[in-house]
Coordinates of C-alpha atoms in Angstrom, one line a residue:
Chain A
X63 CA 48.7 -66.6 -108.5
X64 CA 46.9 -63.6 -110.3
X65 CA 47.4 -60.3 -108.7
X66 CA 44.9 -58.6 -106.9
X67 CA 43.8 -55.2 -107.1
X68 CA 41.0 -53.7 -104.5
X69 CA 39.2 -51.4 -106.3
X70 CA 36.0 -51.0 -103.6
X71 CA 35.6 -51.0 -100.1
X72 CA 32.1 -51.5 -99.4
X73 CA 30.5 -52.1 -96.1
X74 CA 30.3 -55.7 -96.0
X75 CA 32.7 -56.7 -99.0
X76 CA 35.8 -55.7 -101.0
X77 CA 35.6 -56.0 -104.7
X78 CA 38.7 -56.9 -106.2
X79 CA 39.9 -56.6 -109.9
X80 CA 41.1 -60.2 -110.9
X81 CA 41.6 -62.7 -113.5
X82 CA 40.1 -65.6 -114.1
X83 CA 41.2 -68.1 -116.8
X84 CA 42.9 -65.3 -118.5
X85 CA 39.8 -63.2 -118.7
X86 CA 39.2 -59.8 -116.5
X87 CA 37.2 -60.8 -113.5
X88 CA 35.4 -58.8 -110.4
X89 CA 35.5 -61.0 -107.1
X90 CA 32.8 -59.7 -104.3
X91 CA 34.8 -61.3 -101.1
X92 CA 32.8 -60.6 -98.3
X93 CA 34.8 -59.4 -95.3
X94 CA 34.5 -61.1 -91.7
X95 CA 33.3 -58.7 -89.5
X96 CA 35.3 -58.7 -85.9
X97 CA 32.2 -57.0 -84.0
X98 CA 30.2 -59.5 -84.7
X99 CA 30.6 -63.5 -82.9
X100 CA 31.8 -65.9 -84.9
X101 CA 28.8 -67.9 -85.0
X102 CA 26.8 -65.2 -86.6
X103 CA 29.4 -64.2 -89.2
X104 CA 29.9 -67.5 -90.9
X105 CA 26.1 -67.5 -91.2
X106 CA 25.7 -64.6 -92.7
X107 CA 28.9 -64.8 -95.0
X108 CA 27.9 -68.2 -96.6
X109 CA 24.6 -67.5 -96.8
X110 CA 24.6 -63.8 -98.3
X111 CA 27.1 -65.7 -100.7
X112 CA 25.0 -68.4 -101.7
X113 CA 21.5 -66.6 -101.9
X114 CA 23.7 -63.8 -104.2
X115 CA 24.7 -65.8 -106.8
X116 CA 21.5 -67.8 -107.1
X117 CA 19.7 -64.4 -107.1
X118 CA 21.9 -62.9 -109.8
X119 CA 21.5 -66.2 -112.2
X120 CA 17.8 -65.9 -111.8
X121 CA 17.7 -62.5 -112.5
X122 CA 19.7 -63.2 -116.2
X123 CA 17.6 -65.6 -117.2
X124 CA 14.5 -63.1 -117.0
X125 CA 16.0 -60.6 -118.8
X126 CA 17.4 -58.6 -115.8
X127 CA 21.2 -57.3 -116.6
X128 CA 23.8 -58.6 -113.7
X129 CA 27.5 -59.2 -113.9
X130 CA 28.1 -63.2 -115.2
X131 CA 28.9 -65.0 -112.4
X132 CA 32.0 -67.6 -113.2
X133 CA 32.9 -69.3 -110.0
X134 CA 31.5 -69.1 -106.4
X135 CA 33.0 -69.8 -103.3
X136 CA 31.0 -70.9 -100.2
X137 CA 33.4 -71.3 -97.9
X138 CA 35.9 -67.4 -98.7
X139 CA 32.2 -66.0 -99.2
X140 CA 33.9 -65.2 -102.8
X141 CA 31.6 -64.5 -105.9
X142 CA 34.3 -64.2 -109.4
X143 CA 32.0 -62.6 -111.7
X144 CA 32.5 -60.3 -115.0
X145 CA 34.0 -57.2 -114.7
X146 CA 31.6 -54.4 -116.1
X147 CA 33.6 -51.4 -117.5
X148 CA 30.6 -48.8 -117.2
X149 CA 29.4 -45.8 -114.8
X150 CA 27.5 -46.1 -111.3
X151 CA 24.2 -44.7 -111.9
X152 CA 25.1 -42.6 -108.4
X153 CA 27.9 -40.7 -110.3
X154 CA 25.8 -40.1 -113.5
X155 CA 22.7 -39.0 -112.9
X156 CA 22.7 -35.8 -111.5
X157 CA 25.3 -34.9 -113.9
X158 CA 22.6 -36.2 -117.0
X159 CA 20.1 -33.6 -118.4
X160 CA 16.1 -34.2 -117.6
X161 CA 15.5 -36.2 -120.8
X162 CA 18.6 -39.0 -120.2
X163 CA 17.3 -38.7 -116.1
X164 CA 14.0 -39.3 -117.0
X165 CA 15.4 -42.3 -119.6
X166 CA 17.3 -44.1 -117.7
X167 CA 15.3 -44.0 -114.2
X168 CA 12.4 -45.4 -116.5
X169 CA 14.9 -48.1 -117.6
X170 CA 15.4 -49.1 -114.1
X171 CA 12.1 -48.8 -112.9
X172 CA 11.4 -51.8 -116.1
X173 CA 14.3 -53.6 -114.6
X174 CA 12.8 -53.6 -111.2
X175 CA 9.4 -55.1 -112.6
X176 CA 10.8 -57.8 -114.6
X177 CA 12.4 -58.6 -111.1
X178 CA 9.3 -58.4 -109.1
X179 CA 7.6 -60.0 -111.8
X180 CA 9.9 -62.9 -110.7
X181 CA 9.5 -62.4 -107.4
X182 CA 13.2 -61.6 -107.1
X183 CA 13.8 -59.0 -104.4
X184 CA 16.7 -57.0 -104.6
X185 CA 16.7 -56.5 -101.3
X186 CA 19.4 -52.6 -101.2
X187 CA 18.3 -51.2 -104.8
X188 CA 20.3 -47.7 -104.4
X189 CA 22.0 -45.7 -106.8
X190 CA 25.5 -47.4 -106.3
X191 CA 24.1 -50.8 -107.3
X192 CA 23.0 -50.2 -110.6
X193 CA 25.9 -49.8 -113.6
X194 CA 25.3 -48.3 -116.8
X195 CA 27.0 -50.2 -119.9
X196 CA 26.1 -50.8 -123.3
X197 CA 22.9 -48.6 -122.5
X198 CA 21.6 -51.1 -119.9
X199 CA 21.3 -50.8 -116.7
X200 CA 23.2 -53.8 -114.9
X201 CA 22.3 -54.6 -111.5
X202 CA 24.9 -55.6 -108.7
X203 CA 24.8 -56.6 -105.4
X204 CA 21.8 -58.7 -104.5
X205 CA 23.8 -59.4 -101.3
X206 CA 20.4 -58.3 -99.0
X207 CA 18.0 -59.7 -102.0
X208 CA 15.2 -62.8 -101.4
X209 CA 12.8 -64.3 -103.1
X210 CA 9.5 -63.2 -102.1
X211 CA 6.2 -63.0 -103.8
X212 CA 4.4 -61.0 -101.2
X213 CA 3.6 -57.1 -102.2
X214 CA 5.0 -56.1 -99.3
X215 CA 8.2 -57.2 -100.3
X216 CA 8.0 -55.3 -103.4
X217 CA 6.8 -52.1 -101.9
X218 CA 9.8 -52.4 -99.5
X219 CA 12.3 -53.1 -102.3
X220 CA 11.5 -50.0 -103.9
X221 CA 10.7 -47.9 -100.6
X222 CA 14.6 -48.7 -100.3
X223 CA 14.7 -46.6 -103.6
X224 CA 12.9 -43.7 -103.0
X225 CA 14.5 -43.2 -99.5
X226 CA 18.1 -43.7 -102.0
X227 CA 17.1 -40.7 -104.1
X228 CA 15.2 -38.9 -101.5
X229 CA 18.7 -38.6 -99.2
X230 CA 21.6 -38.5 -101.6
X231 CA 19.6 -36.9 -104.9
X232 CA 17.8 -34.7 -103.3
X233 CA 17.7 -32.2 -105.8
X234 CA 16.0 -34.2 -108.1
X235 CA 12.8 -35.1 -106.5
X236 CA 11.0 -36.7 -109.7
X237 CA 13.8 -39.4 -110.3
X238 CA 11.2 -42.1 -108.0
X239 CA 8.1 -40.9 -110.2
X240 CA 10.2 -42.1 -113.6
X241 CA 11.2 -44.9 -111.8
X242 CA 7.2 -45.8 -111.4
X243 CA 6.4 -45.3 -114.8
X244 CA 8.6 -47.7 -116.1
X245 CA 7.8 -49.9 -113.5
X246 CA 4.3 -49.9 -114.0
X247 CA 5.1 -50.4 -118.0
X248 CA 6.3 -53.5 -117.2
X249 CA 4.8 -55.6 -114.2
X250 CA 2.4 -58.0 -114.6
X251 CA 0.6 -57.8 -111.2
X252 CA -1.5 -54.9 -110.0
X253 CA 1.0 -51.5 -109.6
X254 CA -1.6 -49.8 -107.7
X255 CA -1.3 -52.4 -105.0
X256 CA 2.3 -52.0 -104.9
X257 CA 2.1 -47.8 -105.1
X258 CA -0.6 -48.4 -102.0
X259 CA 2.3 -50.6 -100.4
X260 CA 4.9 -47.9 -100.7
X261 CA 2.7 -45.0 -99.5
X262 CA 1.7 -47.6 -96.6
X263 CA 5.2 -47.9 -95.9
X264 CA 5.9 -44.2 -96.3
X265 CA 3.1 -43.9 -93.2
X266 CA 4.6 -46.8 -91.3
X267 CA 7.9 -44.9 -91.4
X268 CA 8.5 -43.6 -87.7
X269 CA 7.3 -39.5 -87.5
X270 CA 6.7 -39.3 -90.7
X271 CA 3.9 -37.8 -92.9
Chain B
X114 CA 24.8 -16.6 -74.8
X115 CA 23.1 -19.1 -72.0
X116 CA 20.5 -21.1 -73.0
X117 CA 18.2 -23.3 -70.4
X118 CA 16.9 -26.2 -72.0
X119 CA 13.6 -28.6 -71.2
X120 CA 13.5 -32.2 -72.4
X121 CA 10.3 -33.9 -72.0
X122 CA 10.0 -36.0 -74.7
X123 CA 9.3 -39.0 -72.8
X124 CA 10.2 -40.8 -69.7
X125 CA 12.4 -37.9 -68.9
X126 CA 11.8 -34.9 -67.7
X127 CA 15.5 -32.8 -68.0
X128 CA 16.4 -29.3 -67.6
X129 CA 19.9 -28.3 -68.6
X130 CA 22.0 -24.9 -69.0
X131 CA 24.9 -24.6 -71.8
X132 CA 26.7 -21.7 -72.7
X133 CA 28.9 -21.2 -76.2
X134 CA 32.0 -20.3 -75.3
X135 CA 33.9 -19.7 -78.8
X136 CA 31.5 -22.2 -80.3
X137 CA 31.8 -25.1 -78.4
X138 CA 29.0 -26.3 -76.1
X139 CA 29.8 -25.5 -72.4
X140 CA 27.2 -27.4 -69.7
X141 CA 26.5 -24.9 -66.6
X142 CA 24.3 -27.7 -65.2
X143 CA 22.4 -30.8 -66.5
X144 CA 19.7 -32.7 -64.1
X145 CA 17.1 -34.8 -65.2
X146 CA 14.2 -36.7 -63.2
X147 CA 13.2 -40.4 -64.9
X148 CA 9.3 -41.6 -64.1
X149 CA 9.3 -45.6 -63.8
X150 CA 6.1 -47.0 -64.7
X151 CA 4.3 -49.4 -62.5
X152 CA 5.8 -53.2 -62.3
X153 CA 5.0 -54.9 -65.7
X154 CA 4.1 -51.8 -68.1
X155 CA 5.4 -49.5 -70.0
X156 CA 5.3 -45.7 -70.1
X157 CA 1.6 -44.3 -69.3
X158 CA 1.6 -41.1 -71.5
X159 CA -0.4 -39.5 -69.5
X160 CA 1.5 -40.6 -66.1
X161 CA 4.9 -39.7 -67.6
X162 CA 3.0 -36.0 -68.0
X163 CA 2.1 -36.0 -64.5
X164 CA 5.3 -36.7 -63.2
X165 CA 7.2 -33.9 -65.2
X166 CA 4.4 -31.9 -64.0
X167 CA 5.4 -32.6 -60.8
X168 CA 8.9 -32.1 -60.9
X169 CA 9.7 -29.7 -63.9
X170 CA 9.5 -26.3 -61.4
X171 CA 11.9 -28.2 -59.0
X172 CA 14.6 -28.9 -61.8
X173 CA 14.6 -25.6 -62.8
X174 CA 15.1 -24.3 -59.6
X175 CA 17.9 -26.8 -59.1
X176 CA 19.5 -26.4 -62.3
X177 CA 20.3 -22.4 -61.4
X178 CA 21.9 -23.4 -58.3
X179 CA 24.0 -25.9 -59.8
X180 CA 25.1 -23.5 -62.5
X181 CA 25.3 -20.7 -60.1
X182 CA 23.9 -18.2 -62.1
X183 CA 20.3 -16.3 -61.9
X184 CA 17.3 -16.3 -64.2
X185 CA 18.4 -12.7 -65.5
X186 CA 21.9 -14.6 -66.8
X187 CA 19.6 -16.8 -69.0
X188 CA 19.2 -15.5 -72.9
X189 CA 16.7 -18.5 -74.1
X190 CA 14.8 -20.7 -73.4
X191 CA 14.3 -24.1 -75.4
X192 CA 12.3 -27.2 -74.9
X193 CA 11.8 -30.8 -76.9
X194 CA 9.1 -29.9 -80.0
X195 CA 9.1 -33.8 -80.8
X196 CA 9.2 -36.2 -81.3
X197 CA 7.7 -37.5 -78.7
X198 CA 4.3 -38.8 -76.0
X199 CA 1.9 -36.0 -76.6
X200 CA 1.2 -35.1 -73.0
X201 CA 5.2 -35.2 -72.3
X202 CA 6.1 -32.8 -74.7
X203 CA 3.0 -30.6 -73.4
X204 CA 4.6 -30.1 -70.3
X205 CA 7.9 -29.5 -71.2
X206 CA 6.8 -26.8 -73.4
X207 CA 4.2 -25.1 -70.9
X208 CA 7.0 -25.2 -68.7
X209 CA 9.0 -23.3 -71.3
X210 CA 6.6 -20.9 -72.2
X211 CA 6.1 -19.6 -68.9
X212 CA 9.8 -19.5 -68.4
X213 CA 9.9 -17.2 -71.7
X214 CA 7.4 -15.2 -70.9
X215 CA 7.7 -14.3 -67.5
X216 CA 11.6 -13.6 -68.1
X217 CA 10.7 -12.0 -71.6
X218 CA 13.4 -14.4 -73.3
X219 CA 13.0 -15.7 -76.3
X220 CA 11.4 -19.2 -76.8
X221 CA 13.0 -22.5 -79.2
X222 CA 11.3 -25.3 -79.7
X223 CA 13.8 -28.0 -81.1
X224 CA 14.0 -31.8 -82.8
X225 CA 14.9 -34.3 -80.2
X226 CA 16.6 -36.6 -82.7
X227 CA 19.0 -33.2 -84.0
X228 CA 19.8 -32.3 -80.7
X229 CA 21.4 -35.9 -79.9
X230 CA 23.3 -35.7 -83.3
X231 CA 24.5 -31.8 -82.1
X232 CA 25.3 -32.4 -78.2
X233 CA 28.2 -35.1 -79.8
X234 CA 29.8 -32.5 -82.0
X235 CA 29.2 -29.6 -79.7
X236 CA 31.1 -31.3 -77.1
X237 CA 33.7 -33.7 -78.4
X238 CA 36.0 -32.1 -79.9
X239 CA 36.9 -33.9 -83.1
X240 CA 33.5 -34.9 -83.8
X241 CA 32.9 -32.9 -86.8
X242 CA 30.8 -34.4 -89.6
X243 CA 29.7 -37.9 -88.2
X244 CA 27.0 -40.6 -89.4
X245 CA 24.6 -40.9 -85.5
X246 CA 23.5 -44.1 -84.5
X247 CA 20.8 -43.2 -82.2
X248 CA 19.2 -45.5 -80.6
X249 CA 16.6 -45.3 -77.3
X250 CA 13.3 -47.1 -76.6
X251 CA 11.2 -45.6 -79.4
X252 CA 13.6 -44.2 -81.8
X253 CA 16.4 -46.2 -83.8
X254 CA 17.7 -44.2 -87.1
X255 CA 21.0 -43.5 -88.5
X256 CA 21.3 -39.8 -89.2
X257 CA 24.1 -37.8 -91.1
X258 CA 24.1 -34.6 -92.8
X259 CA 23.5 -34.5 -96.4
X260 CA 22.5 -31.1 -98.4
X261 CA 21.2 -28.8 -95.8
X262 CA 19.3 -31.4 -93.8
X263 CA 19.8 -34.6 -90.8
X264 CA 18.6 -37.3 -93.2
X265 CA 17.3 -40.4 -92.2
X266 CA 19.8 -42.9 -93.5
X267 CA 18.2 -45.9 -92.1
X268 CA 15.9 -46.5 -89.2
X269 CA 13.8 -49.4 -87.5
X270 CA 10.5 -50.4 -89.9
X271 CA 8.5 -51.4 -87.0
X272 CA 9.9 -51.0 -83.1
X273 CA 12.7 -49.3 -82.1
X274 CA 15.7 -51.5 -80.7
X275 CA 14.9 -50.0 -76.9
X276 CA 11.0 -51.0 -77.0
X277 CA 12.6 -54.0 -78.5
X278 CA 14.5 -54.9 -75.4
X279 CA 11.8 -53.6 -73.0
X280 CA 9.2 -55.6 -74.2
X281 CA 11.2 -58.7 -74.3
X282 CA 12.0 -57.7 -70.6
X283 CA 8.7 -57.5 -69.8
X284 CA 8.1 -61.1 -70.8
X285 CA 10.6 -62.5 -68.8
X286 CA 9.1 -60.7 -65.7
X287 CA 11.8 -57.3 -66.2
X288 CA 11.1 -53.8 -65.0
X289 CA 11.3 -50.6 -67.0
X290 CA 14.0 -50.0 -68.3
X291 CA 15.1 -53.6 -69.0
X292 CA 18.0 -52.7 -71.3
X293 CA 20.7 -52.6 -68.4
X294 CA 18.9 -56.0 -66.9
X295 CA 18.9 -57.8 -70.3
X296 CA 23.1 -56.5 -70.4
X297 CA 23.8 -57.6 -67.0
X298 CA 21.9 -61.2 -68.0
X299 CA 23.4 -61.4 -71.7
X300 CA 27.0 -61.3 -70.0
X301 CA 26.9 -64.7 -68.4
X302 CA 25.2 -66.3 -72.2
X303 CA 27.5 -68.8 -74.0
X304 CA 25.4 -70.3 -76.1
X305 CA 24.7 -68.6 -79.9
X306 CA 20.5 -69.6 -80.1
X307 CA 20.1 -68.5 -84.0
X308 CA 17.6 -65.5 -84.4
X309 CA 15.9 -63.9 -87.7
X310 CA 18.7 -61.3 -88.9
X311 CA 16.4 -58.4 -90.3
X312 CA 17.8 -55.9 -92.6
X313 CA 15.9 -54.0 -95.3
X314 CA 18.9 -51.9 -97.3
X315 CA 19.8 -49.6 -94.7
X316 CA 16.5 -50.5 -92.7
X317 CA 16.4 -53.0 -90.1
X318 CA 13.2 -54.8 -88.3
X319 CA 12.8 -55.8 -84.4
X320 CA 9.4 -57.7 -84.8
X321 CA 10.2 -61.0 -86.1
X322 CA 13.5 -61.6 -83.6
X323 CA 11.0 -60.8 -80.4
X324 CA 8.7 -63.4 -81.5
X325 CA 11.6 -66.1 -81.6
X326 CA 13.1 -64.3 -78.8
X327 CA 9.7 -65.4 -77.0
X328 CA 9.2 -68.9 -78.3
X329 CA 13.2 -69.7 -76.8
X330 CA 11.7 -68.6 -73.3
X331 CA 8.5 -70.9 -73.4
X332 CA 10.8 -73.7 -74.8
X333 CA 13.2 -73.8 -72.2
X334 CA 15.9 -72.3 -73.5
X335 CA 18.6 -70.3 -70.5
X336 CA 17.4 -66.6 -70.3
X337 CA 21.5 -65.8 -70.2
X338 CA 21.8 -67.1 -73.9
X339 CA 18.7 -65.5 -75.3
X340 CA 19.5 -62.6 -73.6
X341 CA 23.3 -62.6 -74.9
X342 CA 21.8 -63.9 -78.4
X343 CA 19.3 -61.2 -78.7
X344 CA 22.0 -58.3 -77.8
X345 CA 24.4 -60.1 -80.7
X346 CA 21.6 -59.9 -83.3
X347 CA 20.6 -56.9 -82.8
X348 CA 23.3 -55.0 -82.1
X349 CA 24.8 -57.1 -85.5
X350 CA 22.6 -55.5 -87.2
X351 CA 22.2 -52.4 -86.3
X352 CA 26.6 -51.9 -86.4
X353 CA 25.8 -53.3 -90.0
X354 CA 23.5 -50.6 -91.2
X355 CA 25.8 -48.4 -89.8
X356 CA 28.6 -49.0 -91.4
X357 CA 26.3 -49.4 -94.6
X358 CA 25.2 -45.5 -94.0
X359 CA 29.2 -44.5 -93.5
X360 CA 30.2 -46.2 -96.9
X361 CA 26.9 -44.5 -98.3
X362 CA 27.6 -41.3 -97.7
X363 CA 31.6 -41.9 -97.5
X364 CA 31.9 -40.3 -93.9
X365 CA 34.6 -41.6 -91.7
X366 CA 33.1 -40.6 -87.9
X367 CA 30.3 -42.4 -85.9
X368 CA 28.4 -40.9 -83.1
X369 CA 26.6 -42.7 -80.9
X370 CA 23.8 -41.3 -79.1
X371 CA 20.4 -42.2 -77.1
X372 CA 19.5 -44.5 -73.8
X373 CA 20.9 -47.7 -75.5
X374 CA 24.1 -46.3 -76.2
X375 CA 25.2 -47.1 -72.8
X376 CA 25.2 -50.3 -73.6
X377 CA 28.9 -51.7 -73.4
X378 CA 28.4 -54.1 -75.9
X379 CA 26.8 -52.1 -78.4
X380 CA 29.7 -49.4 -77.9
X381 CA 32.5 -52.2 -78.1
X382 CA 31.0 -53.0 -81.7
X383 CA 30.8 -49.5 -83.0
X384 CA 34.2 -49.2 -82.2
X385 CA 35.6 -52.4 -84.1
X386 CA 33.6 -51.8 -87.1
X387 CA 35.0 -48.4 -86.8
X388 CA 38.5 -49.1 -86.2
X389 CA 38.0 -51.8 -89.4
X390 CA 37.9 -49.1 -91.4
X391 CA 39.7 -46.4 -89.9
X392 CA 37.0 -44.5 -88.8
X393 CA 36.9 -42.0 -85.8
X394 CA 34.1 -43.4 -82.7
X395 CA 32.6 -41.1 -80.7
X396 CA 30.4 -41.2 -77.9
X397 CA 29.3 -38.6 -76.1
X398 CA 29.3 -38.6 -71.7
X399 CA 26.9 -40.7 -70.2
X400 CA 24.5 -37.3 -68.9
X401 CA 24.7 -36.3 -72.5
X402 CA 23.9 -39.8 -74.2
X403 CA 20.7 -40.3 -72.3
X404 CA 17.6 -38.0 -72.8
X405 CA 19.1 -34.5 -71.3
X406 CA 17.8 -31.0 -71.4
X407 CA 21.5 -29.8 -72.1
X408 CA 21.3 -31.4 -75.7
X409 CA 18.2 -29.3 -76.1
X410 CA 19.6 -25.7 -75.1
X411 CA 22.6 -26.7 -77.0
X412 CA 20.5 -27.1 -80.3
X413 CA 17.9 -24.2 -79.5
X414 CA 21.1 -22.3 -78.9
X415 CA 22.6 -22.8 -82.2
X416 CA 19.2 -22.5 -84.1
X417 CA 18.8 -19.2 -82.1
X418 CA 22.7 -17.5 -83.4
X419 CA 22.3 -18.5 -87.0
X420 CA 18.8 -16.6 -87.2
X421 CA 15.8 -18.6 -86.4
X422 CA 13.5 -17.5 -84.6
X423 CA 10.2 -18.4 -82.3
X424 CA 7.8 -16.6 -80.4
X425 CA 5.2 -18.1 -77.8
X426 CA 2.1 -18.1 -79.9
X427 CA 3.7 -20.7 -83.1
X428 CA 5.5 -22.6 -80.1
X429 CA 3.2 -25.8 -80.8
X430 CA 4.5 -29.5 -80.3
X431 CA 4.9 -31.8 -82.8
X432 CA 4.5 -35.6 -81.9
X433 CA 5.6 -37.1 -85.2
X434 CA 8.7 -34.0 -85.7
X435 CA 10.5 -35.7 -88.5
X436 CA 14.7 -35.7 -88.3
X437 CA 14.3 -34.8 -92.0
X438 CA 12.3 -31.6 -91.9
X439 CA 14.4 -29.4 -90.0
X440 CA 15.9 -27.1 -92.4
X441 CA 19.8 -27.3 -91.0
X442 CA 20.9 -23.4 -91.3
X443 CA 23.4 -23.8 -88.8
X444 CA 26.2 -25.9 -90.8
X445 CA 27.0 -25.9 -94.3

């Protein structure tokens, strides 16, 4: 048996450093959750699991960067995918000057369009799910993505976004506005509709203004 | 320093009296007075106004006695800005302008949401820098500190998890407050009746789970199992965003706070997911978890010693009072 090293904790899965027929491999094993019944956690596990991986192939095939996936695992809830040796976009870009900030939140804005153009929502788009490697911005972790053609959907997916940046990059208030621009470079539908959709949002928010 | 506090930011009308005693919150007295709307409806804004009207003068009175002080012992006075029912936080804050001005103390008007993140850390002792869960009928947001301000880490898109409860009450022929009821009920449910599961990132939606909630009652189904299936959902879900907010911001203590945080269920699934990853739980007493005027001295209190200050004429309301505008000078 291949040893197994934990490299991430996150809420809902550990994300262990493995191999797989002799190459380096990532496995997203999603934890059972004892505070929640039984009944509800297999659901969720098994599903999450499944709808990830057929999110993530999707998203490849449009020209979306995600982590290979190599074997999946229903029953464990266990994705083995490619290990990406690059930087969390969390850790990088406040660290970045303006002109890389303002590069690479366009990047991921264009990302986020070629999703939406798919109707693939991403479902927790926040700065510790996107990699940079090679120059390209790799998304992980559809675990909460759908597919949903509805521009509600979309404005949500990147409402998710803009709350990310407004709460743990605070001090860097036009990272969302880059985002839009490269977003509206590259979907196909009407952006204003979707900009309307996130200020609607915005408003629907509880208190806020 | 004492400091008399006036919640009225909805059903409650709450006066309480804290005093910092090497800077930990000390409660002289704590009493509130809950208006129950009429069989089958909710709060009546203007109703719930009428009551505090009614009663606010009363608790004050009573609050001295019980904290055996007098009105000269009292350094400031501070009421519930928002958010909250307009005509509810007019009356708290008429109340605690005459109180200010006729003792010539000075006047704070606070955020409800801070003060039920504060009241936790200024009275349990280890509760130091913890992600809130704070959930009551109309609000349901996970809070934690993060550069200078309470940010919103994830809250309810459409109805918060108490209205949630109180509406599904209310179908099934519940009074107000139908929280406790729905507990009581959901403790003799066996059966796991699947319900939508509605999480947005950090975000989490009510709406959609009524509905089913409703359709299970007109088919048939036992009112114990929706009952025990809609406190498993939602409760799910909202421990799940949780958690999602502690890895987010890598903080390692959770705070509960508001009306539904009595629930024992919800409390006993804080705690696991806690425990899972060695996390600290907190909750604060019962008095303190509901709607309390104590929370609301304690926070004008602390806003009052690091600087801030407020005088009668800019004490105006606010019903939509954002968790993310106040500017947090009190902590680093």
């Amino acid at each position: 048996m291949t040893e197994k090293k934990m490299i991430y904790r996150g809420a809902e899965a550990e994300i262990l450093l493995s191999e797989f027929m002799n190459i380096k491999v990532v496995q997203k094993k999603r934890i059972p959750k004892k505070y929640r019944i039984k009944e509800i956690d297999t659901l969720l596990i098994s599903y999450r699991t499944k709808e990830e991986a057929r999110l993530m192939t999707e998203a490849r095939t449009h020209g979306v960067a995600v982590p290979i996936i190599y074997d999946i695992d229903l029953e464990n809830g266990v994705i083995t995918m490619e290990y990406l040796d690059g930087k969390r976009i969390k850790d990088i870009i406040e660290d970045v000057d303006e002109k890389e900030r303002k590069k690479i939140c366009r990047m991921i804005g264009e990302s986020i369009a070629k999703l939406h153009n798919n109707d693939i929502i991403h479902g927790d788009i926040t700065t510790s799910n996107m990699i940079l490697k090679n120059s390209r911005i790799h998304f992980i972790d559809f675990g909460l993505g759908c597919k949903d053609g509805e521009i509600e959907a979309k404005g949500v997916d990147l409402h998710v976004l803009m709350e990310a940046f407004n709460s743990t990059h605070a001090r860097y208030p036009k990272c969302f506005n880059y985002v839009l621009d490269g977003y509206k470079k590259e979907f196909k539908g009407d952006v204003k509709l979707v900009v309307k959709k996130i200020e609607d949002i915005v408003r629907r928010g509880r208190y806020r203004r | 320093m004492i400091c008399l506090g006036i919640e009225g930011t909805a059903h409650t009308i709450g006066i309480g009296l804290v005093e910092d005693i090497n800077g930990r919150c000390h409660i002289l007295s704590n009493v509130i007075k809950i208006y129950k709307p009429k069989h089958g409806g909710g709060i009546h804004p203007r109703e719930a106004a009428n009551h505090h009207a009614t009663y606010v003068a009363d608790l004050i009175k009573e609050s001295i006695k019980k904290a055996d002080i007098e009105y000269a012992d009292i350094d400031l006075v501070a009421f519930s800005k928002g958010p909250g029912l307009g005509p509810c936080l007019r009356t708290a804050a008429t109340a605690a302008r005459a109180l200010s001005l006729s003792l010539n103390k000075p006047i704070m008007g606070v955020n409800h949401c801070v003060a039920h993140l504060e009241i936790g850390r200024g009275t349990i002792e280890k509760c130091r820098d913890p992600v809130l869960l704070y959930v009551s009928g109309a609000n349901t947001q996970v809070i934690a500190f993060a550069e200078g301000k309470y940010r919103v880490f994830g809250e309810t898109l459409d109805i918060g998890i108490g209205n949630c409860l109180d509406k599904f009450g209310r179908y099934i022929g519940l009074d107000f407050p139908c929280g406790p009821k729905i507990e009581k009920l959901a403790e003799k449910g066996k059966q796991y009746l699947e319900l939508p599961y509605s999480i947005k990132g950090m975000d989490i939606a009510f709406s959609g789970l009524l509905t089913a909630a409703e359709q299970y009652v007109k088919h048939g189904k036992k009112i114990e199992d929706i009952c025990y299936s809609i406190q498993e959902t939602t409760f799910a879900a909202l421990t799940e965003v949780t958690e999602r907010a502690m890895a987010h911001t890598e903080k390692d203590e959770v705070l509960l706070g508001g009306g539904v945080a009595c629930n024992k269920r919800l409390r006993e699934m804080v705690k696991t997911m806690a425990q899972e990853r060695d996390a600290h739980f907190f909750v604060p007493s019962h008095d303190l978890c509901v709607d309390n005027g104590a929370m609301i001295a304690w926070l004008g209190l602390l806003m009052y010693k690091s600087g801030i200050r407020m005088n009668v004429e800019n004490s105006h309301i606010d019903q939509r009072f954002r968790t993310d505008r106040v500017d947090v000078s009190w902590r680093d």
